[in-house]
GROMACS .gro file of C-alpha atoms in nm:
model
  434
    1MET     CA    1 -12.508  -7.176 -10.338
    2THR     CA    2 -12.138  -7.112 -10.376
    3GLU     CA    3 -12.080  -6.859 -10.072
    4VAL     CA    4 -12.223  -6.765  -9.737
    5GLU     CA    5 -12.212  -6.426  -9.564
    6CYS     CA    6 -12.243  -6.461  -9.187
    7LEU     CA    7 -12.367  -6.149  -9.046
    8VAL     CA    8 -12.360  -6.010  -8.697
    9PRO     CA    9 -12.512  -5.653  -8.635
   10ASP     CA   10 -12.287  -5.450  -8.409
   11LEU     CA   11 -12.389  -5.176  -8.187
   12ALA     CA   12 -12.452  -4.907  -8.460
   13GLY     CA   13 -12.636  -5.183  -8.681
   14VAL     CA   14 -12.349  -5.220  -8.913
   15PRO     CA   15 -12.306  -5.568  -9.062
   16ARG     CA   16 -11.991  -5.730  -8.948
   17GLY     CA   17 -11.898  -6.095  -8.999
   18LYS     CA   18 -11.719  -6.326  -9.237
   19ILE     CA   19 -11.774  -6.468  -9.592
   20LEU     CA   20 -11.665  -6.836  -9.670
   21PRO     CA   21 -11.763  -7.085  -9.935
   22ALA     CA   22 -12.080  -7.288  -9.886
   23HIS     CA   23 -11.920  -7.607  -9.834
   24LYS     CA   24 -11.688  -7.469  -9.560
   25PHE     CA   25 -11.984  -7.313  -9.393
   26ILE     CA   26 -12.160  -7.642  -9.388
   27ALA     CA   27 -11.853  -7.810  -9.257
   28GLY     CA   28 -11.838  -7.565  -8.959
   29LEU     CA   29 -12.155  -7.638  -8.848
   30LYS     CA   30 -12.022  -7.966  -8.708
   31ASP     CA   31 -11.818  -7.782  -8.454
   32ARG     CA   32 -11.807  -7.459  -8.282
   33GLY     CA   33 -11.791  -7.261  -8.612
   34LEU     CA   34 -11.674  -6.933  -8.705
   35ARG     CA   35 -11.495  -6.708  -8.448
   36LEU     CA   36 -11.491  -6.316  -8.419
   37PRO     CA   37 -11.338  -6.109  -8.130
   38GLU     CA   38 -11.559  -5.957  -7.864
   39SER     CA   39 -11.429  -5.617  -7.950
   40LEU     CA   40 -11.637  -5.612  -8.222
   41PHE     CA   41 -11.901  -5.474  -7.999
   42ILE     CA   42 -11.709  -5.189  -7.893
   43GLN     CA   43 -11.599  -5.061  -8.219
   44THR     CA   44 -11.696  -4.706  -8.291
   45ILE     CA   45 -11.868  -4.568  -8.588
   46THR     CA   46 -11.520  -4.441  -8.695
   47GLY     CA   47 -11.348  -4.788  -8.641
   48ASP     CA   48 -11.169  -4.684  -8.346
   49TYR     CA   49 -11.213  -4.826  -7.974
   50PRO     CA   50 -11.306  -4.639  -7.645
   51GLU     CA   51 -10.984  -4.583  -7.414
   52GLU     CA   52 -11.211  -4.717  -7.111
   53ASP     CA   53 -11.128  -5.083  -7.060
   54VAL     CA   54 -11.471  -5.227  -7.106
   55MET     CA   55 -11.388  -5.569  -7.211
   56GLU     CA   56 -11.151  -5.612  -6.910
   57ASP     CA   57 -10.855  -5.631  -7.193
   58VAL     CA   58 -10.902  -5.973  -7.288
   59ASP     CA   59 -11.093  -5.953  -7.610
   60GLN     CA   60 -11.165  -6.317  -7.614
   61ASP     CA   61 -11.329  -6.503  -7.909
   62MET     CA   62 -11.705  -6.513  -7.979
   63TYR     CA   63 -11.838  -6.821  -8.158
   64LEU     CA   64 -12.111  -6.744  -8.425
   65ARG     CA   65 -12.415  -6.958  -8.414
   66PRO     CA   66 -12.650  -6.918  -8.746
   67ASP     CA   67 -12.989  -6.843  -8.701
   68PRO     CA   68 -13.155  -7.078  -8.949
   69SER     CA   69 -13.483  -6.871  -8.952
   70THR     CA   70 -13.260  -6.593  -9.112
   71VAL     CA   71 -13.120  -6.765  -9.398
   72ARG     CA   72 -13.188  -6.573  -9.724
   73VAL     CA   73 -13.047  -6.541 -10.079
   74VAL     CA   74 -12.838  -6.233 -10.164
   75PRO     CA   75 -13.020  -6.123 -10.470
   76TRP     CA   76 -12.785  -5.848 -10.580
   77TYR     CA   77 -12.513  -6.103 -10.662
   78ASP     CA   78 -12.432  -6.266 -10.992
   79GLU     CA   79 -12.264  -6.560 -10.779
   80PRO     CA   80 -12.533  -6.768 -10.579
   81THR     CA   81 -12.496  -6.626 -10.240
   82CYS     CA   82 -12.678  -6.657  -9.916
   83GLN     CA   83 -12.673  -6.469  -9.582
   84VAL     CA   84 -12.753  -6.553  -9.258
   85ILE     CA   85 -12.780  -6.361  -8.916
   86ASN     CA   86 -12.574  -6.498  -8.632
   87ASP     CA   87 -12.600  -6.507  -8.252
   88CYS     CA   88 -12.263  -6.492  -8.061
   89TYR     CA   89 -12.164  -6.694  -7.773
   90TYR     CA   90 -11.857  -6.763  -7.543
   91ARG     CA   91 -11.687  -7.103  -7.537
   92ASP     CA   92 -11.860  -7.201  -7.239
   93GLY     CA   93 -12.212  -7.140  -7.421
   94SER     CA   94 -12.317  -6.827  -7.259
   95ALA     CA   95 -12.458  -6.562  -7.461
   96VAL     CA   96 -12.255  -6.243  -7.542
   97ASP     CA   97 -12.428  -5.990  -7.323
   98ILE     CA   98 -12.362  -5.668  -7.547
   99ALA     CA   99 -12.458  -5.834  -7.867
  100PRO     CA  100 -12.787  -5.639  -7.981
  101ARG     CA  101 -12.992  -5.936  -8.081
  102HIS     CA  102 -12.926  -6.064  -7.735
  103VAL     CA  103 -13.052  -5.738  -7.572
  104LEU     CA  104 -13.362  -5.747  -7.765
  105ARG     CA  105 -13.420  -6.111  -7.651
  106ARG     CA  106 -13.380  -6.034  -7.319
  107VAL     CA  107 -13.677  -5.766  -7.325
  108LEU     CA  108 -13.881  -6.015  -7.502
  109ARG     CA  109 -13.840  -6.276  -7.227
  110LEU     CA  110 -13.986  -6.015  -6.986
  111TYR     CA  111 -14.305  -6.010  -7.185
  112GLU     CA  112 -14.291  -6.390  -7.221
  113GLU     CA  113 -14.271  -6.440  -6.846
  114LYS     CA  114 -14.611  -6.226  -6.796
  115GLY     CA  115 -14.779  -6.436  -7.088
  116TRP     CA  116 -14.768  -6.129  -7.307
  117ALA     CA  117 -14.638  -6.086  -7.675
  118PRO     CA  118 -14.525  -5.738  -7.805
  119VAL     CA  119 -14.617  -5.656  -8.174
  120ILE     CA  120 -14.402  -5.404  -8.378
  121ALA     CA  121 -14.447  -5.222  -8.713
  122PRO     CA  122 -14.148  -5.022  -8.821
  123GLU     CA  123 -14.193  -4.726  -9.067
  124LEU     CA  124 -13.848  -4.640  -9.211
  125GLU     CA  125 -13.751  -4.317  -9.382
  126PHE     CA  126 -13.452  -4.257  -9.575
  127TYR     CA  127 -13.295  -4.001  -9.845
  128LEU     CA  128 -13.144  -4.065 -10.195
  129VAL     CA  129 -12.868  -3.841 -10.284
  130LYS     CA  130 -12.613  -3.791 -10.539
  131VAL     CA  131 -12.305  -3.980 -10.517
  132ASN     CA  132 -12.062  -3.756 -10.264
  133THR     CA  133 -11.674  -3.835 -10.221
  134ASP     CA  134 -11.619  -3.517 -10.043
  135PRO     CA  135 -11.744  -3.525  -9.708
  136ASP     CA  136 -11.703  -3.130  -9.653
  137TYR     CA  137 -11.953  -3.081  -9.964
  138PRO     CA  138 -12.314  -3.076  -9.869
  139LEU     CA  139 -12.519  -3.358  -9.990
  140GLU     CA  140 -12.789  -3.302 -10.324
  141PRO     CA  141 -13.063  -3.481 -10.434
  142PRO     CA  142 -12.993  -3.705 -10.713
  143ILE     CA  143 -13.069  -3.687 -11.079
  144GLY     CA  144 -13.402  -3.869 -11.173
  145ARG     CA  145 -13.538  -4.030 -11.483
  146SER     CA  146 -13.640  -3.672 -11.607
  147GLY     CA  147 -13.279  -3.564 -11.606
  148ARG     CA  148 -13.339  -3.302 -11.314
  149ALA     CA  149 -13.290  -3.315 -10.958
  150GLU     CA  150 -13.594  -3.256 -10.713
  151ILE     CA  151 -13.582  -2.919 -10.588
  152GLY     CA  152 -13.903  -2.857 -10.406
  153ARG     CA  153 -14.080  -3.097 -10.151
  154GLN     CA  154 -14.304  -3.348 -10.311
  155ALA     CA  155 -14.472  -3.505 -10.021
  156PHE     CA  156 -14.681  -3.833 -10.137
  157GLY     CA  157 -14.607  -3.742 -10.488
  158ILE     CA  158 -14.655  -4.051 -10.720
  159ASP     CA  159 -14.439  -3.914 -11.005
  160ALA     CA  160 -14.162  -3.788 -10.757
  161VAL     CA  161 -14.123  -4.165 -10.675
  162ASN     CA  162 -14.147  -4.280 -11.025
  163GLU     CA  163 -13.830  -4.060 -11.090
  164PHE     CA  164 -13.656  -4.350 -10.953
  165ASP     CA  165 -13.870  -4.647 -11.072
  166PRO     CA  166 -13.592  -4.863 -11.185
  167LEU     CA  167 -13.436  -4.863 -10.851
  168PHE     CA  168 -13.730  -4.913 -10.644
  169GLU     CA  169 -13.836  -5.209 -10.862
  170ASP     CA  170 -13.516  -5.373 -10.767
  171VAL     CA  171 -13.570  -5.279 -10.422
  172TYR     CA  172 -13.910  -5.450 -10.415
  173ASP     CA  173 -13.760  -5.767 -10.617
  174TYR     CA  174 -13.473  -5.797 -10.382
  175ALA     CA  175 -13.688  -5.765 -10.061
  176GLU     CA  176 -13.945  -6.051 -10.209
  177ALA     CA  177 -13.642  -6.261 -10.267
  178GLN     CA  178 -13.528  -6.232  -9.914
  179GLY     CA  179 -13.892  -6.248  -9.739
  180LEU     CA  180 -13.875  -5.903  -9.626
  181ASP     CA  181 -14.240  -5.808  -9.556
  182VAL     CA  182 -14.231  -5.457  -9.671
  183ASP     CA  183 -14.567  -5.305  -9.742
  184THR     CA  184 -14.623  -4.935  -9.874
  185LEU     CA  185 -14.356  -4.721 -10.033
  186HIS     CA  186 -14.427  -4.329 -10.046
  187HIS     CA  187 -14.252  -4.009 -10.094
  188GLU     CA  188 -14.201  -3.797  -9.781
  189SER     CA  189 -14.155  -3.439  -9.732
  190GLY     CA  190 -13.792  -3.394  -9.816
  191PRO     CA  191 -13.650  -3.394 -10.157
  192ALA     CA  192 -13.612  -3.764 -10.297
  193GLN     CA  193 -13.681  -3.869  -9.943
  194MET     CA  194 -13.880  -4.184  -9.922
  195GLU     CA  195 -14.072  -4.396  -9.658
  196ILE     CA  196 -14.113  -4.790  -9.644
  197ASN     CA  197 -14.347  -4.945  -9.408
  198PHE     CA  198 -14.336  -5.280  -9.279
  199GLU     CA  199 -14.631  -5.506  -9.159
  200HIS     CA  200 -14.702  -5.580  -8.814
  201GLY     CA  201 -14.521  -5.877  -8.645
  202ASP     CA  202 -14.272  -6.024  -8.394
  203PRO     CA  203 -14.016  -5.776  -8.268
  204LEU     CA  204 -13.688  -5.983  -8.346
  205ASP     CA  205 -13.806  -6.082  -8.674
  206LEU     CA  206 -13.887  -5.725  -8.764
  207ALA     CA  207 -13.548  -5.603  -8.644
  208ASP     CA  208 -13.396  -5.865  -8.855
  209GLN     CA  209 -13.581  -5.752  -9.165
  210VAL     CA  210 -13.508  -5.379  -9.100
  211PHE     CA  211 -13.129  -5.459  -9.060
  212LEU     CA  212 -13.136  -5.659  -9.387
  213PHE     CA  213 -13.362  -5.400  -9.563
  214LYS     CA  214 -13.120  -5.105  -9.481
  215ARG     CA  215 -12.840  -5.303  -9.628
  216THR     CA  216 -13.067  -5.371  -9.957
  217VAL     CA  217 -13.146  -5.034  -9.993
  218HIS     CA  218 -12.787  -4.936  -9.987
  219GLN     CA  219 -12.636  -5.197 -10.232
  220THR     CA  220 -12.941  -5.145 -10.469
  221ALA     CA  221 -12.871  -4.751 -10.470
  222LEU     CA  222 -12.506  -4.808 -10.544
  223ARG     CA  223 -12.603  -5.024 -10.835
  224HIS     CA  224 -12.816  -4.718 -10.980
  225ASN     CA  225 -12.534  -4.486 -10.912
  226VAL     CA  226 -12.678  -4.283 -10.647
  227TYR     CA  227 -12.643  -4.332 -10.244
  228ALA     CA  228 -12.924  -4.415  -9.994
  229THR     CA  229 -12.872  -4.269  -9.654
  230PHE     CA  230 -13.035  -4.336  -9.311
  231MET     CA  231 -12.869  -4.038  -9.152
  232ALA     CA  232 -13.118  -3.876  -8.936
  233LYS     CA  233 -13.066  -3.537  -9.081
  234PRO     CA  234 -12.850  -3.542  -9.410
  235LEU     CA  235 -12.982  -3.232  -9.567
  236GLU     CA  236 -12.983  -2.870  -9.416
  237GLY     CA  237 -13.346  -2.715  -9.392
  238GLN     CA  238 -13.493  -3.031  -9.460
  239PRO     CA  239 -13.683  -3.292  -9.242
  240GLY     CA  240 -13.501  -3.574  -9.093
  241SER     CA  241 -13.554  -3.934  -9.140
  242ALA     CA  242 -13.734  -4.144  -8.852
  243MET     CA  243 -13.798  -4.492  -8.768
  244HIS     CA  244 -14.149  -4.463  -8.635
  245LEU     CA  245 -14.240  -4.769  -8.405
  246HIS     CA  246 -14.579  -4.883  -8.393
  247GLN     CA  247 -14.610  -5.092  -8.104
  248SER     CA  248 -14.888  -5.298  -7.909
  249VAL     CA  249 -14.914  -5.601  -7.670
  250VAL     CA  250 -15.128  -5.909  -7.705
  251GLU     CA  251 -15.206  -6.202  -7.486
  252ARG     CA  252 -14.949  -6.443  -7.596
  253ASP     CA  253 -15.206  -6.746  -7.610
  254SER     CA  254 -15.532  -6.580  -7.754
  255ARG     CA  255 -15.345  -6.310  -7.946
  256LEU     CA  256 -15.633  -6.066  -7.819
  257SER     CA  257 -15.510  -5.706  -7.757
  258LEU     CA  258 -15.419  -5.613  -7.407
  259PHE     CA  259 -15.463  -5.235  -7.485
  260VAL     CA  260 -15.829  -5.285  -7.470
  261ASP     CA  261 -16.083  -5.428  -7.221
  262ARG     CA  262 -16.386  -5.649  -7.324
  263ASP     CA  263 -16.595  -5.368  -7.421
  264GLY     CA  264 -16.339  -5.225  -7.671
  265ARG     CA  265 -16.229  -4.945  -7.420
  266GLU     CA  266 -15.859  -4.851  -7.380
  267SER     CA  267 -15.744  -5.070  -7.087
  268ASP     CA  268 -15.526  -4.977  -6.795
  269LEU     CA  269 -15.243  -5.187  -6.946
  270PHE     CA  270 -15.273  -4.940  -7.242
  271ARG     CA  271 -15.232  -4.615  -7.031
  272TRP     CA  272 -14.963  -4.749  -6.828
  273HIS     CA  273 -14.747  -4.858  -7.124
  274ILE     CA  274 -14.803  -4.510  -7.225
  275GLY     CA  275 -14.699  -4.394  -6.859
  276GLY     CA  276 -14.398  -4.615  -6.917
  277LEU     CA  277 -14.272  -4.463  -7.232
  278GLN     CA  278 -14.316  -4.122  -7.104
  279THR     CA  279 -14.120  -4.211  -6.779
  280TYR     CA  280 -13.844  -4.400  -6.913
  281LEU     CA  281 -13.800  -4.311  -7.272
  282PRO     CA  282 -13.587  -3.985  -7.206
  283GLN     CA  283 -13.345  -4.198  -7.023
  284ALA     CA  284 -13.305  -4.427  -7.320
  285MET     CA  285 -13.303  -4.185  -7.608
  286LEU     CA  286 -12.940  -4.267  -7.678
  287LEU     CA  287 -13.053  -4.605  -7.812
  288LEU     CA  288 -13.300  -4.419  -8.028
  289ALA     CA  289 -13.095  -4.146  -8.143
  290PRO     CA  290 -12.736  -4.264  -8.113
  291HIS     CA  291 -12.511  -4.019  -8.314
  292VAL     CA  292 -12.419  -3.671  -8.310
  293ASN     CA  293 -12.646  -3.615  -8.621
  294SER     CA  294 -12.919  -3.785  -8.453
  295TYR     CA  295 -13.024  -3.465  -8.255
  296ARG     CA  296 -13.050  -3.214  -8.550
  297ARG     CA  297 -13.368  -3.415  -8.654
  298LEU     CA  298 -13.531  -3.349  -8.314
  299VAL     CA  299 -13.668  -2.991  -8.365
  300LYS     CA  300 -14.003  -2.841  -8.387
  301ASN     CA  301 -14.203  -2.798  -8.712
  302PHE     CA  302 -14.008  -3.082  -8.892
  303SER     CA  303 -14.264  -3.374  -8.830
  304ALA     CA  304 -14.011  -3.480  -8.541
  305PRO     CA  305 -14.105  -3.466  -8.172
  306ILE     CA  306 -13.965  -3.249  -7.912
  307ASN     CA  307 -14.117  -3.394  -7.596
  308MET     CA  308 -14.286  -3.695  -7.440
  309HIS     CA  309 -14.646  -3.561  -7.460
  310TRP     CA  310 -14.929  -3.784  -7.630
  311GLY     CA  311 -15.209  -3.747  -7.830
  312ARG     CA  312 -15.457  -3.916  -8.070
  313ASP     CA  313 -15.369  -3.879  -8.433
  314ASN     CA  314 -15.114  -3.609  -8.342
  315ARG     CA  315 -14.800  -3.608  -8.529
  316THR     CA  316 -14.640  -3.330  -8.322
  317VAL     CA  317 -14.598  -3.516  -8.014
  318GLY     CA  318 -14.354  -3.821  -7.939
  319LEU     CA  319 -14.620  -4.062  -7.885
  320ARG     CA  320 -14.929  -4.084  -8.145
  321VAL     CA  321 -15.220  -4.305  -8.081
  322PRO     CA  322 -15.353  -4.362  -8.437
  323ASN     CA  323 -15.711  -4.388  -8.512
  324SER     CA  324 -15.780  -4.760  -8.557
  325GLU     CA  325 -16.037  -5.026  -8.484
  326ALA     CA  326 -16.044  -5.129  -8.109
  327GLY     CA  327 -15.850  -5.456  -8.160
  328ASP     CA  328 -15.567  -5.249  -8.351
  329THR     CA  329 -15.528  -5.020  -8.070
  330ARG     CA  330 -15.153  -4.916  -8.089
  331ILE     CA  331 -14.890  -4.655  -8.006
  332GLU     CA  332 -14.672  -4.482  -8.232
  333ASN     CA  333 -14.313  -4.391  -8.085
  334ARG     CA  334 -14.211  -4.136  -8.308
  335LEU     CA  335 -13.883  -4.068  -8.137
  336SER     CA  336 -13.640  -4.298  -8.300
  337GLY     CA  337 -13.435  -4.201  -8.582
  338ALA     CA  338 -13.385  -4.406  -8.877
  339ASP     CA  339 -13.001  -4.413  -8.808
  340ALA     CA  340 -13.077  -4.607  -8.477
  341ASN     CA  341 -12.968  -4.996  -8.466
  342PRO     CA  342 -13.332  -5.168  -8.488
  343TYR     CA  343 -13.252  -5.393  -8.228
  344LEU     CA  344 -13.164  -5.148  -7.964
  345ALA     CA  345 -13.447  -4.896  -8.073
  346ILE     CA  346 -13.699  -5.178  -8.029
  347ALA     CA  347 -13.541  -5.317  -7.721
  348ALA     CA  348 -13.552  -4.974  -7.576
  349SER     CA  349 -13.905  -4.885  -7.652
  350LEU     CA  350 -14.063  -5.212  -7.557
  351LEU     CA  351 -13.872  -5.220  -7.229
  352CYS     CA  352 -14.006  -4.859  -7.138
  353GLY     CA  353 -14.346  -4.982  -7.200
  354TYR     CA  354 -14.324  -5.273  -7.013
  355LEU     CA  355 -14.184  -5.113  -6.685
  356GLY     CA  356 -14.494  -4.880  -6.717
  357MET     CA  357 -14.728  -5.177  -6.733
  358VAL     CA  358 -14.562  -5.357  -6.443
  359GLU     CA  359 -14.522  -5.054  -6.236
  360ARG     CA  360 -14.874  -4.915  -6.321
  361LEU     CA  361 -14.737  -4.568  -6.409
  362GLU     CA  362 -15.008  -4.334  -6.517
  363PRO     CA  363 -14.951  -4.116  -6.834
  364SER     CA  364 -15.019  -3.746  -6.857
  365ASN     CA  365 -15.341  -3.636  -7.029
  366PRO     CA  366 -15.322  -3.652  -7.419
  367ILE     CA  367 -15.302  -3.295  -7.567
  368THR     CA  368 -15.513  -3.201  -7.844
  369GLY     CA  369 -15.292  -2.911  -7.987
  370SER     CA  370 -14.948  -2.882  -8.122
  371GLY     CA  371 -14.674  -3.045  -7.924
  372TYR     CA  372 -14.445  -2.756  -8.032
  373THR     CA  373 -14.602  -2.530  -7.816
  374LYS     CA  374 -14.490  -2.727  -7.530
  375ALA     CA  375 -14.126  -2.728  -7.362
  376HIS     CA  376 -13.846  -2.910  -7.570
  377ASP     CA  377 -13.770  -3.171  -7.279
  378LEU     CA  378 -13.579  -3.433  -7.485
  379PRO     CA  379 -13.194  -3.448  -7.478
  380LYS     CA  380 -13.077  -3.164  -7.731
  381HIS     CA  381 -12.733  -3.308  -7.797
  382LEU     CA  382 -12.565  -3.637  -7.767
  383PRO     CA  383 -12.361  -3.572  -7.426
  384ASP     CA  384 -12.695  -3.503  -7.251
  385ALA     CA  385 -12.853  -3.813  -7.388
  386ILE     CA  386 -12.528  -4.035  -7.268
  387GLU     CA  387 -12.522  -3.888  -6.945
  388LYS     CA  388 -12.904  -3.985  -6.905
  389PHE     CA  389 -12.877  -4.325  -7.012
  390GLN     CA  390 -12.554  -4.378  -6.775
  391LYS     CA  391 -12.761  -4.295  -6.494
  392ALA     CA  392 -13.064  -4.519  -6.595
  393GLN     CA  393 -13.018  -4.804  -6.355
  394ARG     CA  394 -13.358  -4.924  -6.405
  395LEU     CA  395 -13.287  -4.992  -6.770
  396HIS     CA  396 -12.948  -5.119  -6.722
  397GLU     CA  397 -13.116  -5.369  -6.474
  398HIS     CA  398 -13.309  -5.519  -6.770
  399LEU     CA  399 -13.057  -5.447  -7.079
  400GLY     CA  400 -12.768  -5.564  -6.886
  401ASP     CA  401 -12.504  -5.364  -6.695
  402LEU     CA  402 -12.227  -5.461  -6.930
  403PHE     CA  403 -12.425  -5.354  -7.217
  404GLY     CA  404 -12.481  -5.026  -7.053
  405ALA     CA  405 -12.132  -4.970  -6.985
  406ALA     CA  406 -12.006  -5.086  -7.347
  407PHE     CA  407 -12.282  -4.873  -7.513
  408THR     CA  408 -12.184  -4.547  -7.318
  409ALA     CA  409 -11.818  -4.586  -7.357
  410VAL     CA  410 -11.845  -4.626  -7.729
  411LYS     CA  411 -12.080  -4.319  -7.735
  412TRP     CA  412 -11.831  -4.095  -7.541
  413ALA     CA  413 -11.544  -4.204  -7.769
  414GLU     CA  414 -11.754  -4.090  -8.058
  415TRP     CA  415 -11.823  -3.774  -7.909
  416ASP     CA  416 -11.460  -3.711  -7.824
  417ALA     CA  417 -11.387  -3.802  -8.205
  418TYR     CA  418 -11.635  -3.554  -8.324
  419GLN     CA  419 -11.499  -3.267  -8.087
  420ASP     CA  420 -11.171  -3.319  -8.285
  421VAL     CA  421 -11.358  -3.214  -8.612
  422ILE     CA  422 -11.354  -2.822  -8.725
  423SER     CA  423 -11.646  -2.769  -8.931
  424SER     CA  424 -11.708  -2.589  -9.252
  425TRP     CA  425 -11.934  -2.351  -9.053
  426GLU     CA  426 -11.658  -2.271  -8.810
  427ARG     CA  427 -11.418  -2.194  -9.089
  428GLU     CA  428 -11.672  -1.984  -9.291
  429PHE     CA  429 -11.786  -1.748  -8.982
  430LEU     CA  430 -11.507  -1.750  -8.753
  431LEU     CA  431 -11.203  -1.778  -8.968
  432LEU     CA  432 -11.142  -1.397  -9.047
  433ASN     CA  433 -11.425  -1.258  -8.819
  434VAL     CA  434 -11.290  -1.311  -8.467
   0.00000   0.00000   0.00000
């Protein structure tokens, strides 16, 4: 290898870090290694910073500690290059509280202390779109091998996926080269909207894989002269893109499911896990729907939830229990958008379920009809979600008070920046009519 990319996922899930020659990376392992300012974790999606003094205005150095289990080749470069995900520590050896990987680890320790092990399987949706250099111009589906753009919806269409076969061949090759355990690929409901499923596994490992996979898809699409976007709602009038999280809990040593009893019936812990999700996820929505655009996805009749009802094999509710063999009993959290930071979305979902299990929170009865006939009781816009998360002391207790303060400060700053934007809708309908 000639170069090493040292990656750090920020609050938005954006890869930050440094690139250096391989020999200097190896030499740096003998001392404290690379440094980055802690303000990396309070940078907004626009590249700005909150006016609020979250980090006590010190902005001290963080030291990067590579996680050896995450070393992978970067297969789309001509020069031999590897990448490694880093954890962040201060000079005294303490972990940086607001780093997303550390936040997820805090939640996983709660399960470990109980002798439990959560299992996660993400399903990640995204769109391919034409290259768009004008942010005022609506996104459009790209041209496929046929020479035509996909106009109608082609859910589960094989030939519709094959329109972009060279791109997806590269995606699979690059994923294999990186050891990303992707499973099936299929066409979703929107034009040039795809979904990739991951195998069930360890939550931190799966969060790493989603983080790297999103980067892989972005880079592969660019090589094929299209964009890939994980925006929650990139196209008007079309379904949004989700990151559905299938989650279950097993006994750490025996690996037996805690969601069923010895007779294969759904257990108390299963019910309480649902109860925790129903109780706490509305307060944690900011971590699953972190951007202004996220709330455009959460509307009825577009295969996205609008409330916290649950049901069996029911895709109109927030919490779906798929039909499965007893030992594979799991809950599908359908709230998270594809735009969410995978570390934070998984941490939030697992924490809410954990709190239900330890607090023995009973869920509501499952519904059998459409969840869209019930009230829309999830946050409808970003400020509502920020305010709910800001007051969620039970969540902050486990995610970290500093993390809670930093994340809300960043999101208020992003909301303020959005409020400064005058949209094309306003110019079209208000300019000459009011």
